[in-house]
PDB file of C-alpha atoms in Angstrom:
ATOM      1  CA  PRO A   8       0.341 -17.617  -3.784  1.00 35.00           C
ATOM      2  CA  CYS A   9      -1.256 -14.235  -4.561  1.00 42.00           C
ATOM      3  CA  GLY A  10      -4.819 -15.306  -3.803  1.00 38.00           C
ATOM      4  CA  PRO A  11      -7.173 -12.499  -4.781  1.00 37.00           C
ATOM      5  CA  HIS A  12      -4.241 -10.071  -5.040  1.00 39.00           C
ATOM      6  CA  ARG A  13      -3.565 -10.736  -8.707  1.00 36.00           C
ATOM      7  CA  THR A  14      -2.486  -8.079 -11.179  1.00 36.00           C
ATOM      8  CA  VAL A  15      -1.470  -8.275 -14.761  1.00 35.00           C
ATOM      9  CA  THR A  16       2.146  -8.480 -13.611  1.00 35.00           C
ATOM     10  CA  GLY A  17       1.862 -10.343 -10.290  1.00 39.00           C
ATOM     11  CA  CYS A  18       0.806  -9.857  -6.681  1.00 46.00           C
ATOM     12  CA  ALA A  19      -0.119  -6.318  -5.677  1.00 46.00           C
ATOM     13  CA  TRP A  20       0.606  -6.923  -2.009  1.00 47.00           C
ATOM     14  CA  ALA A  21       3.893  -8.706  -2.507  1.00 53.00           C
ATOM     15  CA  PRO A  22       7.164  -6.841  -2.275  1.00 62.00           C
ATOM     16  CA  GLU A  23       8.518  -5.550  -5.550  1.00 60.00           C
ATOM     17  CA  GLY A  24      11.577  -6.992  -7.186  1.00 55.00           C
ATOM     18  CA  GLY A  25      12.911  -4.154  -9.335  1.00 48.00           C
ATOM     19  CA  GLY A  26      14.737  -0.941  -8.625  1.00 45.00           C
ATOM     20  CA  ALA A  27      17.470   0.934 -10.417  1.00 45.00           C
ATOM     21  CA  MET A  28      20.710   0.796  -8.438  1.00 43.00           C
ATOM     22  CA  ALA A  29      24.369   1.207  -9.363  1.00 48.00           C
ATOM     23  CA  GLY A  30      27.706   0.294  -7.783  1.00 57.00           C
ATOM     24  CA  ALA A  31      28.694  -1.975  -4.923  1.00 62.00           C
ATOM     25  CA  THR A  32      26.454  -0.211  -2.389  1.00 70.00           C
ATOM     26  CA  ALA A  33      23.498  -0.619  -4.708  1.00 70.00           C
ATOM     27  CA  ALA A  34      24.336  -4.283  -5.243  1.00 74.00           C
ATOM     28  CA  THR A  35      24.371  -4.729  -1.473  1.00 92.00           C
ATOM     29  CA  ALA A  36      21.045  -2.869  -1.203  1.00 93.00           C
ATOM     30  CA  GLY A  37      19.689  -5.124  -3.934  1.00 93.00           C
ATOM     31  CA  ALA A  38      20.804  -8.222  -2.078  1.00 95.00           C
ATOM     32  CA  LEU A  39      19.183  -6.901   1.092  1.00 96.00           C
ATOM     33  CA  LYS A  40      15.970  -6.193  -0.839  1.00 96.00           C
ATOM     34  CA  ASP A  41      15.967  -9.780  -2.102  1.00 96.00           C
ATOM     35  CA  GLU A  42      16.548 -11.046   1.433  1.00 96.00           C
ATOM     36  CA  GLY A  43      13.696  -8.859   2.701  1.00 97.00           C
ATOM     37  CA  ASN A  44      11.424 -10.199  -0.021  1.00 97.00           C
ATOM     38  CA  GLN A  45      12.165 -13.778   1.033  1.00 97.00           C
ATOM     39  CA  LEU A  46      11.499 -12.937   4.678  1.00 97.00           C
ATOM     40  CA  TYR A  47       8.237 -11.213   3.726  1.00 98.00           C
ATOM     41  CA  LYS A  48       7.073 -14.183   1.669  1.00 97.00           C
ATOM     42  CA  ALA A  49       7.865 -16.452   4.631  1.00 98.00           C
ATOM     43  CA  GLY A  50       5.721 -14.264   6.889  1.00 97.00           C
ATOM     44  CA  HIS A  51       8.655 -12.825   8.863  1.00 98.00           C
ATOM     45  CA  PHE A  52       7.420  -9.244   8.559  1.00 98.00           C
ATOM     46  CA  LEU A  53       9.464  -7.721  11.390  1.00 98.00           C
ATOM     47  CA  LYS A  54      12.713  -9.171  10.057  1.00 98.00           C
ATOM     48  CA  ALA A  55      11.745  -8.131   6.514  1.00 97.00           C
ATOM     49  CA  ALA A  56      11.110  -4.550   7.644  1.00 98.00           C
ATOM     50  CA  ALA A  57      14.483  -4.474   9.403  1.00 97.00           C
ATOM     51  CA  VAL A  58      16.293  -5.750   6.301  1.00 97.00           C
ATOM     52  CA  TYR A  59      14.489  -3.221   4.074  1.00 97.00           C
ATOM     53  CA  SER A  60      15.603  -0.525   6.550  1.00 97.00           C
ATOM     54  CA  GLN A  61      19.220  -1.646   6.125  1.00 96.00           C
ATOM     55  CA  ALA A  62      18.809  -1.470   2.355  1.00 96.00           C
ATOM     56  CA  ILE A  63      17.272   2.019   2.586  1.00 97.00           C
ATOM     57  CA  LYS A  64      20.337   3.227   4.498  1.00 96.00           C
ATOM     58  CA  LEU A  65      22.384   2.213   1.455  1.00 94.00           C
ATOM     59  CA  ASP A  66      19.964   3.437  -1.216  1.00 95.00           C
ATOM     60  CA  LYS A  67      17.763   6.217   0.168  1.00 96.00           C
ATOM     61  CA  GLU A  68      16.228   7.101  -3.215  1.00 96.00           C
ATOM     62  CA  ASN A  69      14.908   3.608  -4.045  1.00 96.00           C
ATOM     63  CA  SER A  70      11.112   3.797  -4.066  1.00 97.00           C
ATOM     64  CA  VAL A  71      10.781   0.002  -4.189  1.00 97.00           C
ATOM     65  CA  LEU A  72      12.467  -0.343  -0.803  1.00 98.00           C
ATOM     66  CA  TYR A  73      10.028   2.088   0.803  1.00 98.00           C
ATOM     67  CA  SER A  74       7.099   0.328  -0.871  1.00 98.00           C
ATOM     68  CA  ASN A  75       8.265  -3.053   0.381  1.00 98.00           C
ATOM     69  CA  ARG A  76       8.916  -1.798   3.901  1.00 98.00           C
ATOM     70  CA  SER A  77       5.487  -0.154   3.923  1.00 98.00           C
ATOM     71  CA  ALA A  78       3.902  -3.522   3.116  1.00 98.00           C
ATOM     72  CA  ALA A  79       5.868  -5.252   5.879  1.00 98.00           C
ATOM     73  CA  LEU A  80       5.051  -2.548   8.426  1.00 98.00           C
ATOM     74  CA  LEU A  81       1.362  -2.723   7.582  1.00 98.00           C
ATOM     75  CA  GLN A  82       1.431  -6.463   8.242  1.00 98.00           C
ATOM     76  CA  LEU A  83       2.732  -5.538  11.705  1.00 98.00           C
ATOM     77  CA  SER A  84      -0.049  -2.905  12.120  1.00 97.00           C
ATOM     78  CA  LYS A  85       2.575  -0.148  12.305  1.00 98.00           C
ATOM     79  CA  VAL A  86       0.289   2.106  10.311  1.00 97.00           C
ATOM     80  CA  THR A  87       1.956   5.473  10.947  1.00 97.00           C
ATOM     81  CA  LYS A  88       5.321   4.232   9.728  1.00 98.00           C
ATOM     82  CA  ALA A  89       3.706   2.286   6.863  1.00 98.00           C
ATOM     83  CA  LEU A  90       1.940   5.453   5.724  1.00 98.00           C
ATOM     84  CA  GLN A  91       5.174   7.466   5.927  1.00 98.00           C
ATOM     85  CA  ASP A  92       6.918   4.912   3.714  1.00 98.00           C
ATOM     86  CA  ALA A  93       4.037   4.901   1.228  1.00 98.00           C
ATOM     87  CA  GLU A  94       4.210   8.689   1.015  1.00 98.00           C
ATOM     88  CA  THR A  95       7.987   8.605   0.600  1.00 98.00           C
ATOM     89  CA  CYS A  96       7.531   6.073  -2.198  1.00 98.00           C
ATOM     90  CA  ILE A  97       5.047   8.445  -3.882  1.00 98.00           C
ATOM     91  CA  ARG A  98       7.421  11.395  -3.479  1.00 98.00           C
ATOM     92  CA  LEU A  99      10.312   9.442  -5.007  1.00 98.00           C
ATOM     93  CA  ARG A 100       8.279   7.937  -7.834  1.00 98.00           C
ATOM     94  CA  PRO A 101       4.996   9.822  -8.310  1.00 98.00           C
ATOM     95  CA  ASP A 102       4.134   8.053 -11.564  1.00 97.00           C
ATOM     96  CA  TRP A 103       4.210   4.533 -10.030  1.00 97.00           C
ATOM     97  CA  GLU A 104       0.930   3.118  -8.800  1.00 97.00           C
ATOM     98  CA  LYS A 105       2.454   1.023  -6.036  1.00 97.00           C
ATOM     99  CA  GLY A 106       3.011   3.942  -3.655  1.00 98.00           C
ATOM    100  CA  TYR A 107      -0.627   4.967  -3.992  1.00 98.00           C
ATOM    101  CA  PHE A 108      -1.698   1.349  -3.522  1.00 97.00           C
ATOM    102  CA  ARG A 109       0.361   1.134  -0.324  1.00 98.00           C
ATOM    103  CA  LYS A 110      -1.146   4.399   0.901  1.00 98.00           C
ATOM    104  CA  GLY A 111      -4.644   3.134   0.130  1.00 98.00           C
ATOM    105  CA  SER A 112      -3.952  -0.100   1.997  1.00 97.00           C
ATOM    106  CA  VAL A 113      -2.818   1.763   5.109  1.00 98.00           C
ATOM    107  CA  LEU A 114      -5.776   4.155   5.028  1.00 98.00           C
ATOM    108  CA  GLN A 115      -8.160   1.245   4.531  1.00 96.00           C
ATOM    109  CA  HIS A 116      -6.568  -0.527   7.505  1.00 96.00           C
ATOM    110  CA  GLN A 117      -7.223   2.647   9.532  1.00 97.00           C
ATOM    111  CA  GLY A 118     -10.893   2.608   8.519  1.00 95.00           C
ATOM    112  CA  LYS A 119     -10.527   5.735   6.373  1.00 96.00           C
ATOM    113  CA  ALA A 120     -12.504   4.392   3.425  1.00 95.00           C
ATOM    114  CA  GLU A 121     -12.948   7.654   1.504  1.00 95.00           C
ATOM    115  CA  GLU A 122      -9.266   8.584   1.750  1.00 97.00           C
ATOM    116  CA  ALA A 123      -8.264   5.029   0.817  1.00 97.00           C
ATOM    117  CA  LEU A 124     -10.572   5.167  -2.187  1.00 97.00           C
ATOM    118  CA  ASP A 125      -8.902   8.400  -3.333  1.00 97.00           C
ATOM    119  CA  ALA A 126      -5.471   6.751  -3.073  1.00 98.00           C
ATOM    120  CA  TYR A 127      -6.631   3.676  -4.999  1.00 97.00           C
ATOM    121  CA  LYS A 128      -8.174   5.903  -7.685  1.00 97.00           C
ATOM    122  CA  GLU A 129      -4.820   7.665  -8.019  1.00 97.00           C
ATOM    123  CA  ALA A 130      -3.132   4.265  -8.355  1.00 97.00           C
ATOM    124  CA  ALA A 131      -5.629   3.349 -11.087  1.00 97.00           C
ATOM    125  CA  GLN A 132      -4.713   6.496 -13.017  1.00 97.00           C
ATOM    126  CA  HIS A 133      -1.078   5.376 -13.046  1.00 97.00           C
ATOM    127  CA  ASN A 134      -1.836   1.741 -13.908  1.00 96.00           C
ATOM    128  CA  PRO A 135      -5.309   1.181 -15.346  1.00 95.00           C
ATOM    129  CA  ASN A 136      -4.381  -2.462 -16.078  1.00 96.00           C
ATOM    130  CA  SER A 137      -4.024  -3.429 -12.416  1.00 95.00           C
ATOM    131  CA  ILE A 138      -6.741  -5.886 -11.494  1.00 96.00           C
ATOM    132  CA  ASP A 139      -6.009  -5.438  -7.793  1.00 95.00           C
ATOM    133  CA  VAL A 140      -6.382  -1.680  -7.976  1.00 96.00           C
ATOM    134  CA  ALA A 141      -9.607  -1.986  -9.972  1.00 97.00           C
ATOM    135  CA  ASN A 142     -11.004  -4.409  -7.393  1.00 96.00           C
ATOM    136  CA  LYS A 143     -10.064  -2.069  -4.526  1.00 96.00           C
ATOM    137  CA  VAL A 144     -11.708   0.899  -6.255  1.00 97.00           C
ATOM    138  CA  LYS A 145     -14.849  -1.145  -6.879  1.00 97.00           C
ATOM    139  CA  SER A 146     -15.163  -2.556  -3.351  1.00 96.00           C
ATOM    140  CA  LEU A 147     -14.347   0.719  -1.594  1.00 96.00           C
ATOM    141  CA  THR A 148     -16.744   2.667  -3.800  1.00 96.00           C
ATOM    142  CA  ARG A 149     -19.509   0.311  -2.637  1.00 96.00           C
ATOM    143  CA  LEU A 150     -18.374   0.651   0.994  1.00 94.00           C
ATOM    144  CA  VAL A 151     -18.240   4.460   0.881  1.00 94.00           C
ATOM    145  CA  LEU A 152     -21.718   4.647  -0.692  1.00 95.00           C
ATOM    146  CA  LYS A 153     -23.061   2.263   1.954  1.00 93.00           C
ATOM    147  CA  GLN A 154     -21.501   4.345   4.748  1.00 91.00           C
ATOM    148  CA  LYS A 155     -23.015   7.525   3.317  1.00 91.00           C
ATOM    149  CA  ARG A 156     -26.481   5.915   3.096  1.00 92.00           C
ATOM    150  CA  MET A 157     -26.187   4.712   6.687  1.00 92.00           C
ATOM    151  CA  ALA A 158     -25.140   8.172   7.870  1.00 89.00           C
ATOM    152  CA  GLU A 159     -28.056   9.767   6.003  1.00 89.00           C
ATOM    153  CA  ASN A 160     -30.505   7.280   7.518  1.00 90.00           C
ATOM    154  CA  GLU A 161     -29.092   7.937  10.990  1.00 87.00           C
ATOM    155  CA  ALA A 162     -29.427  11.698  10.450  1.00 86.00           C
ATOM    156  CA  LYS A 163     -33.062  11.236   9.395  1.00 84.00           C
ATOM    157  CA  LYS A 164     -33.760   9.165  12.519  1.00 83.00           C
ATOM    158  CA  ASN A 165     -32.220  11.859  14.703  1.00 83.00           C
ATOM    159  CA  THR A 166     -34.204  14.592  12.952  1.00 82.00           C
ATOM    160  CA  ASN A 167     -37.469  12.647  13.315  1.00 80.00           C
ATOM    161  CA  ALA A 168     -36.756  11.902  16.978  1.00 74.00           C
ATOM    162  CA  ALA A 169     -36.195  15.565  17.817  1.00 67.00           C
TER     163      ALA A 169
END
């Protein structure tokens, strides 16, 4: 089910399961998170994002909910909102690689390879065992180097033509 998105612990793109919550409101937020995860896995990204939003209203400090909603929003190409959620996830839990991975995914989707690479490198610092993160760093490093070579070649052509 993960395809190439395999990590030591599971799928890097899939919504997260955990999250520390307490009390009845937290239990409700947890149930909503689980519902959102099922919707996401079924490919119902808009409904999943809406359910994660309901859960966030109940548990505003849960980084997992923002991470999951970011993934759902990215699937819908709502990149501005997906990036905001990734950054909120990072703010709430700066030592967790998933927020940086989400940010890298959004930036990559926007064609911002160098910025995405920086985010993935940050994710790798927080979880060096993540196969997905390592693969992203490797592939984007190649892409960024290729883009730089192409830009240099284009600059040389322009200089020679002048």
